[in-house]
Coordinates of N, CA and C in Angstrom, one line a residue:
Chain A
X1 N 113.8 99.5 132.5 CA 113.2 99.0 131.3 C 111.7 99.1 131.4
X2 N 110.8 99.4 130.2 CA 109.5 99.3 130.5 C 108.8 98.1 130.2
X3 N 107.9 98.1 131.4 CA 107.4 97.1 131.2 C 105.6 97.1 130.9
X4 N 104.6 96.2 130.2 CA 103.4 96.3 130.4 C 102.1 95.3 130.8
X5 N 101.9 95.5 131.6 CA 101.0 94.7 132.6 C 99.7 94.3 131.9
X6 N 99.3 93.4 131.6 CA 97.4 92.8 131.3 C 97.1 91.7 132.5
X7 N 96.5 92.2 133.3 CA 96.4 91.5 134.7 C 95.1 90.4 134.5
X8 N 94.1 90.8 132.8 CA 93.3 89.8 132.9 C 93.4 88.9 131.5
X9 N 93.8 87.6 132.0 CA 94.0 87.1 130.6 C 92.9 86.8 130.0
X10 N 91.6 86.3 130.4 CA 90.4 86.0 129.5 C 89.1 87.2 130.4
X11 N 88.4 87.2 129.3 CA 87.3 88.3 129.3 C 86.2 87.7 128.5
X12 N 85.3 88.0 129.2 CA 83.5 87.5 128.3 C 82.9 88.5 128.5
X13 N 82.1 88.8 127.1 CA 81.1 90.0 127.4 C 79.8 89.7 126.5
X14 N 78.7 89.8 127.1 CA 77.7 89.6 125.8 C 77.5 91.0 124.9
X15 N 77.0 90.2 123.8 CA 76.7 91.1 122.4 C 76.2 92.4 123.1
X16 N 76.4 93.2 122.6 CA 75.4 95.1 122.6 C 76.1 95.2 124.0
X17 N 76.9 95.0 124.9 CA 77.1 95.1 126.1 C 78.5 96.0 126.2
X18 N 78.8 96.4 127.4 CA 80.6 97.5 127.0 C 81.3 96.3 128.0
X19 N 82.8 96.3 127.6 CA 83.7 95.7 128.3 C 84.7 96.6 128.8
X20 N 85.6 96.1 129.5 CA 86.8 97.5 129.9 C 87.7 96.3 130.2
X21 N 88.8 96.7 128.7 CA 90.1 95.7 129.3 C 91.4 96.4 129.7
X22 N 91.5 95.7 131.3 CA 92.5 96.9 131.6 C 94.7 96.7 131.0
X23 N 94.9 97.9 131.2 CA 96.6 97.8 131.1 C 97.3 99.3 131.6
X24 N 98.5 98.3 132.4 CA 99.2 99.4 133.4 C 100.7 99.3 132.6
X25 N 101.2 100.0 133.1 CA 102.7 100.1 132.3 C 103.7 101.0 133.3
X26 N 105.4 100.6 133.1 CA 105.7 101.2 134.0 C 107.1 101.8 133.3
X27 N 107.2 103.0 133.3 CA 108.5 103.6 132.5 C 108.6 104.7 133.0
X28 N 109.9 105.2 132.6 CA 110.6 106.7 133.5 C 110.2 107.8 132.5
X29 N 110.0 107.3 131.2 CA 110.1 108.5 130.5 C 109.1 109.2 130.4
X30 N 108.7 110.1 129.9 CA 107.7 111.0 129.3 C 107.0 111.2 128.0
X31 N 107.8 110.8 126.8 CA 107.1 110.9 125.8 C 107.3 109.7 125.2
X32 N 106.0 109.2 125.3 CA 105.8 107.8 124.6 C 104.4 107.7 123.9
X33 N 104.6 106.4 123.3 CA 102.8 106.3 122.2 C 102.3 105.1 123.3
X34 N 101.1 104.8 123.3 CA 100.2 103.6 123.9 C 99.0 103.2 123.0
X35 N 99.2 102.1 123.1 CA 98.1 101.3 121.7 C 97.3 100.0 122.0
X36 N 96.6 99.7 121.7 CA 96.2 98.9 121.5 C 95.9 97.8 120.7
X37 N 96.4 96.5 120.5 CA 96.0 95.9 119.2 C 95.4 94.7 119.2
X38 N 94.4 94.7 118.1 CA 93.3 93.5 118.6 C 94.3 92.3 117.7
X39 N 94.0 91.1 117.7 CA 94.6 89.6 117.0 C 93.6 88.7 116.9
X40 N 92.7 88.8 115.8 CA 91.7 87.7 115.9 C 92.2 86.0 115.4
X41 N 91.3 85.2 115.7 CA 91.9 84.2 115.0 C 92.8 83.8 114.2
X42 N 92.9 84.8 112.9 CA 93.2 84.8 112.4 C 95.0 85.0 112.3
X43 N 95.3 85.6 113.3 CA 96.6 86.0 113.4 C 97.1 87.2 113.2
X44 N 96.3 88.1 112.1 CA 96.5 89.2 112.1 C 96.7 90.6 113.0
X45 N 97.8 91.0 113.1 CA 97.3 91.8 114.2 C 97.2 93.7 113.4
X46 N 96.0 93.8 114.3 CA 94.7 95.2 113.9 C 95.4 96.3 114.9
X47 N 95.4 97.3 114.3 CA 95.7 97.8 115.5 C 94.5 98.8 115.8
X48 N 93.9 98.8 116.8 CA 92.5 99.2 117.5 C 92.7 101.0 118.1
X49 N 93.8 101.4 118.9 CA 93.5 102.3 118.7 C 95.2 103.0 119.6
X50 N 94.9 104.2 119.1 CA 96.8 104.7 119.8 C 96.6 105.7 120.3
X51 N 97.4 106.1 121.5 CA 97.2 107.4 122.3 C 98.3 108.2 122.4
X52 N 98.9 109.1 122.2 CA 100.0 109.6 122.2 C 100.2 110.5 123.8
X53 N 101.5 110.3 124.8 CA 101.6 110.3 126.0 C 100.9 112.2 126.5
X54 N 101.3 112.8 125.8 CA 101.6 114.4 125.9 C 99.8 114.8 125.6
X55 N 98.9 113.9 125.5 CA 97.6 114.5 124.9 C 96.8 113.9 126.4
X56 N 95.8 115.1 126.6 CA 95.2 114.7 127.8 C 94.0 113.6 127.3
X57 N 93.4 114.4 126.7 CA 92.2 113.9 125.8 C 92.3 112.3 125.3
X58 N 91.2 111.8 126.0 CA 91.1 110.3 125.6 C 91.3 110.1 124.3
X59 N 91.7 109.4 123.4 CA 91.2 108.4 121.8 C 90.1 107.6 122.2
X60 N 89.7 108.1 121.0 CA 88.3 107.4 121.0 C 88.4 106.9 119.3
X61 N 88.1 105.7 119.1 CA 87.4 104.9 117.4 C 86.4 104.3 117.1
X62 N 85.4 105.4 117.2 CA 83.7 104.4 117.1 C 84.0 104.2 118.7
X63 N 83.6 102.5 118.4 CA 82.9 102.1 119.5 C 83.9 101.8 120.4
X64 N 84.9 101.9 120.4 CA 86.7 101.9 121.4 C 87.1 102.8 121.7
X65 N 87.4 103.5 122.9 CA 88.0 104.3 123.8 C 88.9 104.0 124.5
X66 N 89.5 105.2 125.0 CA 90.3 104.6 126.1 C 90.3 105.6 127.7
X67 N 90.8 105.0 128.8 CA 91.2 105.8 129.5 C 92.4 106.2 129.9
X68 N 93.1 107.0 129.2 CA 94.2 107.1 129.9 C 94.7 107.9 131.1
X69 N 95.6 107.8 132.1 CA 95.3 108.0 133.3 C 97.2 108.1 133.5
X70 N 97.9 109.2 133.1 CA 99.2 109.3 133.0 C 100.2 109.0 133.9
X71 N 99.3 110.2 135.4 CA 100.3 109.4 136.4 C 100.3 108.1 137.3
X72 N 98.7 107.6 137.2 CA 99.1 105.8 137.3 C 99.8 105.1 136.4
X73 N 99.8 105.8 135.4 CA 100.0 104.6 134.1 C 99.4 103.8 133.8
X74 N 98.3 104.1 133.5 CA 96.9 103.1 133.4 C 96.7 103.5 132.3
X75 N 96.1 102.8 131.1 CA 95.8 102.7 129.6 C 94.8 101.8 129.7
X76 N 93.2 101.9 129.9 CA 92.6 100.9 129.7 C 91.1 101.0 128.3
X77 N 90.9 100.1 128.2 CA 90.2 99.8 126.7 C 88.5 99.3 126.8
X78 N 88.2 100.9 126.4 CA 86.6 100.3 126.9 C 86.2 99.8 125.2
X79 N 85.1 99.0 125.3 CA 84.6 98.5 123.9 C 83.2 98.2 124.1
X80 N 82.5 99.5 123.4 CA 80.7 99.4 123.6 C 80.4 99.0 122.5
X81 N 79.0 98.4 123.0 CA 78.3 97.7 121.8 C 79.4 96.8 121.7
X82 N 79.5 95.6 121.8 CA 80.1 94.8 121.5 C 80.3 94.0 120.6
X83 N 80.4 94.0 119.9 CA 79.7 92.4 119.0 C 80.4 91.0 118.3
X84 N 79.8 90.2 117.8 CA 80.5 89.2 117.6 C 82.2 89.0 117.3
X85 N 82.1 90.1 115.9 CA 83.9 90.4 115.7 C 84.9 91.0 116.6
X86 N 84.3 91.5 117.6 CA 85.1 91.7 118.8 C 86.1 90.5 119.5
X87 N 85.7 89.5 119.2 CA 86.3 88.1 120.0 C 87.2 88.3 119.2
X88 N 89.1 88.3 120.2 CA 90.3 88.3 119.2 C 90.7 88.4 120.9
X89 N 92.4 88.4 120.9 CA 93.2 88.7 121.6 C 93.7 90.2 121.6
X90 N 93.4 90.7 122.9 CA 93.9 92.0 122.4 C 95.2 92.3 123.1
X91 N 96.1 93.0 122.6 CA 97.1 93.5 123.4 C 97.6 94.8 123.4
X92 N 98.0 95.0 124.7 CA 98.4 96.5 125.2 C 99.6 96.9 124.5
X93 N 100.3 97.7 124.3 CA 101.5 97.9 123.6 C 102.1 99.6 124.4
X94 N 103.5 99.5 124.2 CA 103.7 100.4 124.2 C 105.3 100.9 123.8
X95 N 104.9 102.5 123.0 CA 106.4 102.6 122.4 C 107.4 104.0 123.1
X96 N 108.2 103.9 123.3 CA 109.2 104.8 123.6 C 109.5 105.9 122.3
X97 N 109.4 107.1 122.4 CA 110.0 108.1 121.5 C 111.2 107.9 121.6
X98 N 112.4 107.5 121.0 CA 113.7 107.6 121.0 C 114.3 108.6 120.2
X99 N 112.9 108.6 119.1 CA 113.8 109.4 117.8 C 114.9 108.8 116.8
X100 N 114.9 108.0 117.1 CA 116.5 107.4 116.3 C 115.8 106.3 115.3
X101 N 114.7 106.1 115.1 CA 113.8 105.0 114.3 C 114.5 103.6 114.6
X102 N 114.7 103.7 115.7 CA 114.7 102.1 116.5 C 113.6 101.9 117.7
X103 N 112.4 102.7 117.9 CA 111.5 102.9 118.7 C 111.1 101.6 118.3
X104 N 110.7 100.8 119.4 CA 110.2 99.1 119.1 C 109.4 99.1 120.4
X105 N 108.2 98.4 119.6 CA 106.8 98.2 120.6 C 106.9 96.9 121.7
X106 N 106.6 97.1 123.0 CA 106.7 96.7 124.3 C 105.1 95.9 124.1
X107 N 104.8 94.6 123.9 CA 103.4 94.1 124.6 C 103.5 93.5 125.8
X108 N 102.0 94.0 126.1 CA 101.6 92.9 126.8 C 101.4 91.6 127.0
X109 N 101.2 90.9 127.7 CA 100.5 89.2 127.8 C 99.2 89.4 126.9
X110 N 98.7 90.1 126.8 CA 97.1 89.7 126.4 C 96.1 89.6 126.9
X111 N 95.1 89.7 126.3 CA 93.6 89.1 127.1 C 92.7 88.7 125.5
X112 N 92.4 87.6 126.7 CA 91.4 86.8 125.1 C 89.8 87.5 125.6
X113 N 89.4 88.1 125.0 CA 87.9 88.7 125.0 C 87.0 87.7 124.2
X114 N 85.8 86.9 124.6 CA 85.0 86.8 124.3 C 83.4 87.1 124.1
X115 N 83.0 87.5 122.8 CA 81.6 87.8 122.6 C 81.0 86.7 122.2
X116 N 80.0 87.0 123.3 CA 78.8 86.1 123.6 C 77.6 86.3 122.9
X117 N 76.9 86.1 122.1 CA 75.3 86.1 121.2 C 74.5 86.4 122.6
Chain B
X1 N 96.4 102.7 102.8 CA 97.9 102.5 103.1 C 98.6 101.7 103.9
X2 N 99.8 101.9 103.8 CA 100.6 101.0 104.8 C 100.6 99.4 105.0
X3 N 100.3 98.8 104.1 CA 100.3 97.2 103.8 C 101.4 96.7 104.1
X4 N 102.1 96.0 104.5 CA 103.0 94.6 104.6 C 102.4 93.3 104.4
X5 N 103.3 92.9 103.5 CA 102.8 91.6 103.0 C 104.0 90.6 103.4
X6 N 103.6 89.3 103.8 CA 104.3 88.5 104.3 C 104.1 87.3 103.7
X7 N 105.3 86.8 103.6 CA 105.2 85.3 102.7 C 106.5 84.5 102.9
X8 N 106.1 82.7 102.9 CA 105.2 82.5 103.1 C 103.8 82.4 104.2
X9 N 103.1 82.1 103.9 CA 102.1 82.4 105.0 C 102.1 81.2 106.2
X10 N 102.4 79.8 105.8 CA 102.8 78.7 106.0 C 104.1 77.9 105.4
X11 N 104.7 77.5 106.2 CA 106.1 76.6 105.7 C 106.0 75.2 106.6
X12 N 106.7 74.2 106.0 CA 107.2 73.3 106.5 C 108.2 72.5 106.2
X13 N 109.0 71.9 107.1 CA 111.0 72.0 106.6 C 111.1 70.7 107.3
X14 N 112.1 70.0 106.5 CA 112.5 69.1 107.4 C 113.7 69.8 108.4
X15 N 114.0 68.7 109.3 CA 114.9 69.6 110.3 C 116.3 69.7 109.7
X16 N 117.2 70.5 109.9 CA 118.1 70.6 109.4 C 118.4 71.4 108.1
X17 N 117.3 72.2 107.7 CA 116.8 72.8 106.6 C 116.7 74.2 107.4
X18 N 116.9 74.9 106.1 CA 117.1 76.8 106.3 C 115.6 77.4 105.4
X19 N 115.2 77.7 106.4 CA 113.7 78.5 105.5 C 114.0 80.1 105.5
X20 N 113.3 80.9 104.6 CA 113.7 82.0 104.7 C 112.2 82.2 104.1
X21 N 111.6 83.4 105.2 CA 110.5 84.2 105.3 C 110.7 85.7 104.9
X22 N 109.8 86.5 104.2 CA 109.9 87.8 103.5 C 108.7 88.3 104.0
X23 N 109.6 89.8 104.3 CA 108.7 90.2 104.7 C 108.8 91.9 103.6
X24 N 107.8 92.3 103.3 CA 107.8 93.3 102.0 C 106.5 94.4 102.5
X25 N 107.2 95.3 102.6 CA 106.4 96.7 102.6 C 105.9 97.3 100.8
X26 N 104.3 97.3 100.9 CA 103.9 97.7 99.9 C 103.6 99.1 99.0
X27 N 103.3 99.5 99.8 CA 103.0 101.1 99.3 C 103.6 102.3 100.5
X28 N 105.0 101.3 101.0 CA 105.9 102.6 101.7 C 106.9 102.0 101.8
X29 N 107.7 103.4 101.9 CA 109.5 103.0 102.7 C 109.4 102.2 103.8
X30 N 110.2 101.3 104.5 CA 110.3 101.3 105.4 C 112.0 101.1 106.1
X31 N 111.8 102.0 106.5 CA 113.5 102.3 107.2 C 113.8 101.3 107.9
X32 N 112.7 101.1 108.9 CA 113.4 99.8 109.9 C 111.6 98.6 110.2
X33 N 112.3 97.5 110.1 CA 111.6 96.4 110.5 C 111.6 95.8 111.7
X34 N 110.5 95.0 112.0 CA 110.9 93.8 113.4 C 110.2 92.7 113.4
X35 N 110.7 91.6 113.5 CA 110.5 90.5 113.7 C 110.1 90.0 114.7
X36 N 109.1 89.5 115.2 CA 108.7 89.0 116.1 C 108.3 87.6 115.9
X37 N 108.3 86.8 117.5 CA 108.1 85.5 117.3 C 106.8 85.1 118.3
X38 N 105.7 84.3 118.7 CA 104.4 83.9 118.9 C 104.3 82.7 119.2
X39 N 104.3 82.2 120.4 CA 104.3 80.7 120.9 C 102.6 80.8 121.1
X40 N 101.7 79.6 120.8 CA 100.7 79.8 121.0 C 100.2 80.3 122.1
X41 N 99.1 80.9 121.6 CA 98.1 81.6 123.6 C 99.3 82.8 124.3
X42 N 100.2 83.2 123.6 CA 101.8 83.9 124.3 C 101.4 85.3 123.2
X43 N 101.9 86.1 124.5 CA 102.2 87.4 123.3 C 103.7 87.6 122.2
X44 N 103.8 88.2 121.7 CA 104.9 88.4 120.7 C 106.1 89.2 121.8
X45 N 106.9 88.0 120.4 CA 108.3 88.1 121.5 C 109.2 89.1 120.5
X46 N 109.6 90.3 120.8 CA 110.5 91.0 119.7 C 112.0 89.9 119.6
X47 N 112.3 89.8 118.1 CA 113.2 88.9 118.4 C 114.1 89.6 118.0
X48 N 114.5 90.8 116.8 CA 115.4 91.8 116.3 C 114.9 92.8 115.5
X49 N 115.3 93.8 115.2 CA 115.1 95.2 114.5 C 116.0 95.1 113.4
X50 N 115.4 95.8 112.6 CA 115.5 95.5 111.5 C 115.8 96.7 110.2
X51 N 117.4 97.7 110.2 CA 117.3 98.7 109.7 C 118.1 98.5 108.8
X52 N 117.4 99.4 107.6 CA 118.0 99.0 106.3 C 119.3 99.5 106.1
X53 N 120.0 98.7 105.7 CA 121.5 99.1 104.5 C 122.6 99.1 106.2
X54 N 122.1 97.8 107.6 CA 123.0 98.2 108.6 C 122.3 96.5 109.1
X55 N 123.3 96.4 110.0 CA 122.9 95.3 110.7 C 121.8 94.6 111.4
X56 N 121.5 94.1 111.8 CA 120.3 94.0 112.5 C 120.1 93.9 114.1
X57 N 119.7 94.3 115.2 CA 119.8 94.3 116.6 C 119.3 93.4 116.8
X58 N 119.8 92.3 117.0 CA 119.2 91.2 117.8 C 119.0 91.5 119.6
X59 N 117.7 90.9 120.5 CA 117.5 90.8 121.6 C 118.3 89.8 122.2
X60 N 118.4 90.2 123.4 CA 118.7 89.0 124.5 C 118.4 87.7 124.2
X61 N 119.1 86.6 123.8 CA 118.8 85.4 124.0 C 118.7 85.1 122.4
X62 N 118.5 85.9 122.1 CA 118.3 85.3 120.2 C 119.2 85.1 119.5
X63 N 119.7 84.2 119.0 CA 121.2 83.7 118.6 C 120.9 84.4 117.0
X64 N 121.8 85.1 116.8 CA 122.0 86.1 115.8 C 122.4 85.1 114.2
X65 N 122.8 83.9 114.7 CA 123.6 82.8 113.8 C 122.3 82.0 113.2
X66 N 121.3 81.6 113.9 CA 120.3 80.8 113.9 C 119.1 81.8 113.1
X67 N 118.9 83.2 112.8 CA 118.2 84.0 113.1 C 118.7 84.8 112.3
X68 N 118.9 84.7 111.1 CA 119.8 85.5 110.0 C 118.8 86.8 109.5
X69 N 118.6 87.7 109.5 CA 117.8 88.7 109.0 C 119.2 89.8 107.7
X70 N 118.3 90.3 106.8 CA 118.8 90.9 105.8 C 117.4 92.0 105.4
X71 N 117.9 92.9 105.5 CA 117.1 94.3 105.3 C 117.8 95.1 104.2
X72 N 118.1 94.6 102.9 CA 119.1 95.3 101.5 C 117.9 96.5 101.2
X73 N 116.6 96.4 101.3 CA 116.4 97.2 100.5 C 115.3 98.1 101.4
X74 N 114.4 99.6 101.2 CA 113.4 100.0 101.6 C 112.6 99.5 102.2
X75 N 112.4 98.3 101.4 CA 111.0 97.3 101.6 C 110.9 96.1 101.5
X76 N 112.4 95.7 101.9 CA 112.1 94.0 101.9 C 112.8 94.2 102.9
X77 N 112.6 92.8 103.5 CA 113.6 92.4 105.1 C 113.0 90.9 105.3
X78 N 114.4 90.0 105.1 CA 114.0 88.7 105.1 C 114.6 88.0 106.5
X79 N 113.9 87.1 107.1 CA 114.2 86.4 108.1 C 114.7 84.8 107.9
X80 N 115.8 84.6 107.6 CA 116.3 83.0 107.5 C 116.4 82.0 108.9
X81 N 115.3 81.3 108.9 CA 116.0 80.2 110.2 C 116.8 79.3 109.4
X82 N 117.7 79.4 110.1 CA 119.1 78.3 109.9 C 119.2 76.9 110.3
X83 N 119.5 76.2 109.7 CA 119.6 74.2 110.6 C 118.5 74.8 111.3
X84 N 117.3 74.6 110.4 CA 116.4 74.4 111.8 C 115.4 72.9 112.6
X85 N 115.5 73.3 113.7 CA 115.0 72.3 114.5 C 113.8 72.0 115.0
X86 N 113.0 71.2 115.4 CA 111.8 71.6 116.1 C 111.4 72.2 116.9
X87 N 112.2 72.8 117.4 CA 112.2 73.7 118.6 C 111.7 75.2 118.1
X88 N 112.3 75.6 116.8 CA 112.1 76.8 115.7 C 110.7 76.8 115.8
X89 N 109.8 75.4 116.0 CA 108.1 75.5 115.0 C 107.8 76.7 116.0
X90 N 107.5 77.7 114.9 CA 106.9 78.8 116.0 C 105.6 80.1 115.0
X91 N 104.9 80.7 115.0 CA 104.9 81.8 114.1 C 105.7 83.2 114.4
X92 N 106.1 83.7 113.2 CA 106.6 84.9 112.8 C 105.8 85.6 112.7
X93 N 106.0 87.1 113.1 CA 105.5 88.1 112.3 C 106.5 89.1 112.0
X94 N 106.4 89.6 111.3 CA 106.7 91.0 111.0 C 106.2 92.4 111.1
X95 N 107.1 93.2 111.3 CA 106.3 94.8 111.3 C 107.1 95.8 111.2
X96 N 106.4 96.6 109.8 CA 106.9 97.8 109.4 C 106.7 99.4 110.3
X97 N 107.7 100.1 110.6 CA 107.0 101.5 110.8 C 107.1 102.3 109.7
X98 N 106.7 103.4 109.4 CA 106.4 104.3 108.4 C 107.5 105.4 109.1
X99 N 108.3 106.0 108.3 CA 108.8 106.9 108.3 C 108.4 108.4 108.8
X100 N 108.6 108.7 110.1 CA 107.7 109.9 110.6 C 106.0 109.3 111.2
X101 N 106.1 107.9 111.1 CA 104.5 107.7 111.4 C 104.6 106.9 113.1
X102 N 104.0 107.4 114.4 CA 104.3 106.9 115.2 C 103.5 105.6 115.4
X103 N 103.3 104.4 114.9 CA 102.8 103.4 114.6 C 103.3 102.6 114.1
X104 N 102.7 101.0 113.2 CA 102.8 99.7 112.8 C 102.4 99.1 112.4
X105 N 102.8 98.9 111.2 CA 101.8 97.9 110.2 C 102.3 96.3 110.4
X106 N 101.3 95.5 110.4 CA 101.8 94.1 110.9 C 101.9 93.2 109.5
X107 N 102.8 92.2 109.4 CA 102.6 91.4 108.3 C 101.3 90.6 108.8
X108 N 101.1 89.3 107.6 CA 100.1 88.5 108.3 C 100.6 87.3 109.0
X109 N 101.9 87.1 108.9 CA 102.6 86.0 110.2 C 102.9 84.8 109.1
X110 N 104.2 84.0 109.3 CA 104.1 82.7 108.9 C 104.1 81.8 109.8
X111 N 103.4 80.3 109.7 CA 103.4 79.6 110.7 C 104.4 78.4 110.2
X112 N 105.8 78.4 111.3 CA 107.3 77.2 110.8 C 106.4 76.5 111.5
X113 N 106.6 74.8 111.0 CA 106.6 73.5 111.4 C 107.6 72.7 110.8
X114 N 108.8 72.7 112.3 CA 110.3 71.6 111.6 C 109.5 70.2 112.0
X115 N 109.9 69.7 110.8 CA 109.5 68.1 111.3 C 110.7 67.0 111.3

């Protein structure tokens, strides 16, 4: 079964500063998606940014990147320039290609990021 | 694109009372749904899937009786808690995928309070 790791539950970073929140994951397969999704207060959940397993080449969204790192299985989430709207819960995700449109996303625990003025 | 809209946004039941939460895709098909559940400070718990014009997969542990889902159409897919108890108070979400789209559009969540 796959599973996905957020080893840091809270995070502070000040304004205009970069953070890196990390996520490991652990699965046999080969073609899968990896995401990230932010949850601000609000409840809403954003989805920040997606990497598809088969592409070497980081995703990048503006100011959110990622590193992906295939054969650790490391997925982690850099976020420059930071700024106040950044503060939300973010979580790691991850989906299995099955093909059969029952592909259903795997989160993380989370990490609460906070931006600091 | 890709909206889901969820309603209501908040409920509250007495116990013993069946609430039913909608979840509606707006400007797409959506073949299959999922339901998830959100204990505060907790990440989302998948509770069942959600494919149209067929049953629904419930997870491990999720009593399929308590946890009625109905997916008749494209774009609706409703979640009924049954006799519910206080134990239920939890938030919902929902979430569509797009047909051919490897992603997820989220509803905006209802928040149950059995009292």
């Amino acid at each position: 079964a796959q599973t996905v790791t957020q080893s840091q539950p809270e995070m502070s970073v000040q304004e205009a500063e970069t953070v890196t929140l990390s996520c490991t994951y652990d699965t046999s397969e080969n073609n899968y998606y990896l995401f990230w999704y932010k949850q601000p207060p609000s409840r809403q959940m954003i989805l920040v940014i997606r990497q598809e397993a088969y592409k070497q080449q980081n995703a990048t969204e503006n100011r959110f990147s990622v590193n992906f790192q295939k054969a650790a299985k490391s997925f982690s989430l850099k976020i420059s320039d930071s700024q106040l709207g950044d503060t939300a819960m973010y979580f790691c995700a991850f989906m299995n290609l099955l093909g059969d449109n029952t592909d259903k996303l795997i989160f993380g625990t989370g990490t609460r990021l906070q931006v600091f003025p | 694109g890709a909206v889901v809209s969820q309603h209501p946004s908040r409920v509250i039941c007495k116990s013993g009372t069946s609430v039913k939460i909608e979840c509606r895709s707006l400007d797409f098909q959506a073949t299959t749904m999922f339901w998830y559940r959100q204990f505060p400070k907790q990440s989302l718990m998948l509770m069942a899937t959600s494919n149209e014009g067929s049953k629904a997969t419930y997870e491990q542990g999720v009593e399929k009786d308590k946890f009625l889902i109905n997916h008749a159409s494209l774009t609706l897919s409703t979640l009924t808690v049954t006799s519910a108890h206080p134990e239920d108070s939890s938030f919902y979400i929902c979430s569509a995928r797009w047909t051919g789209y490897y992603g997820y559009t989220f509803g905006s969540g209802t928040r149950l309070t059995v009292v």
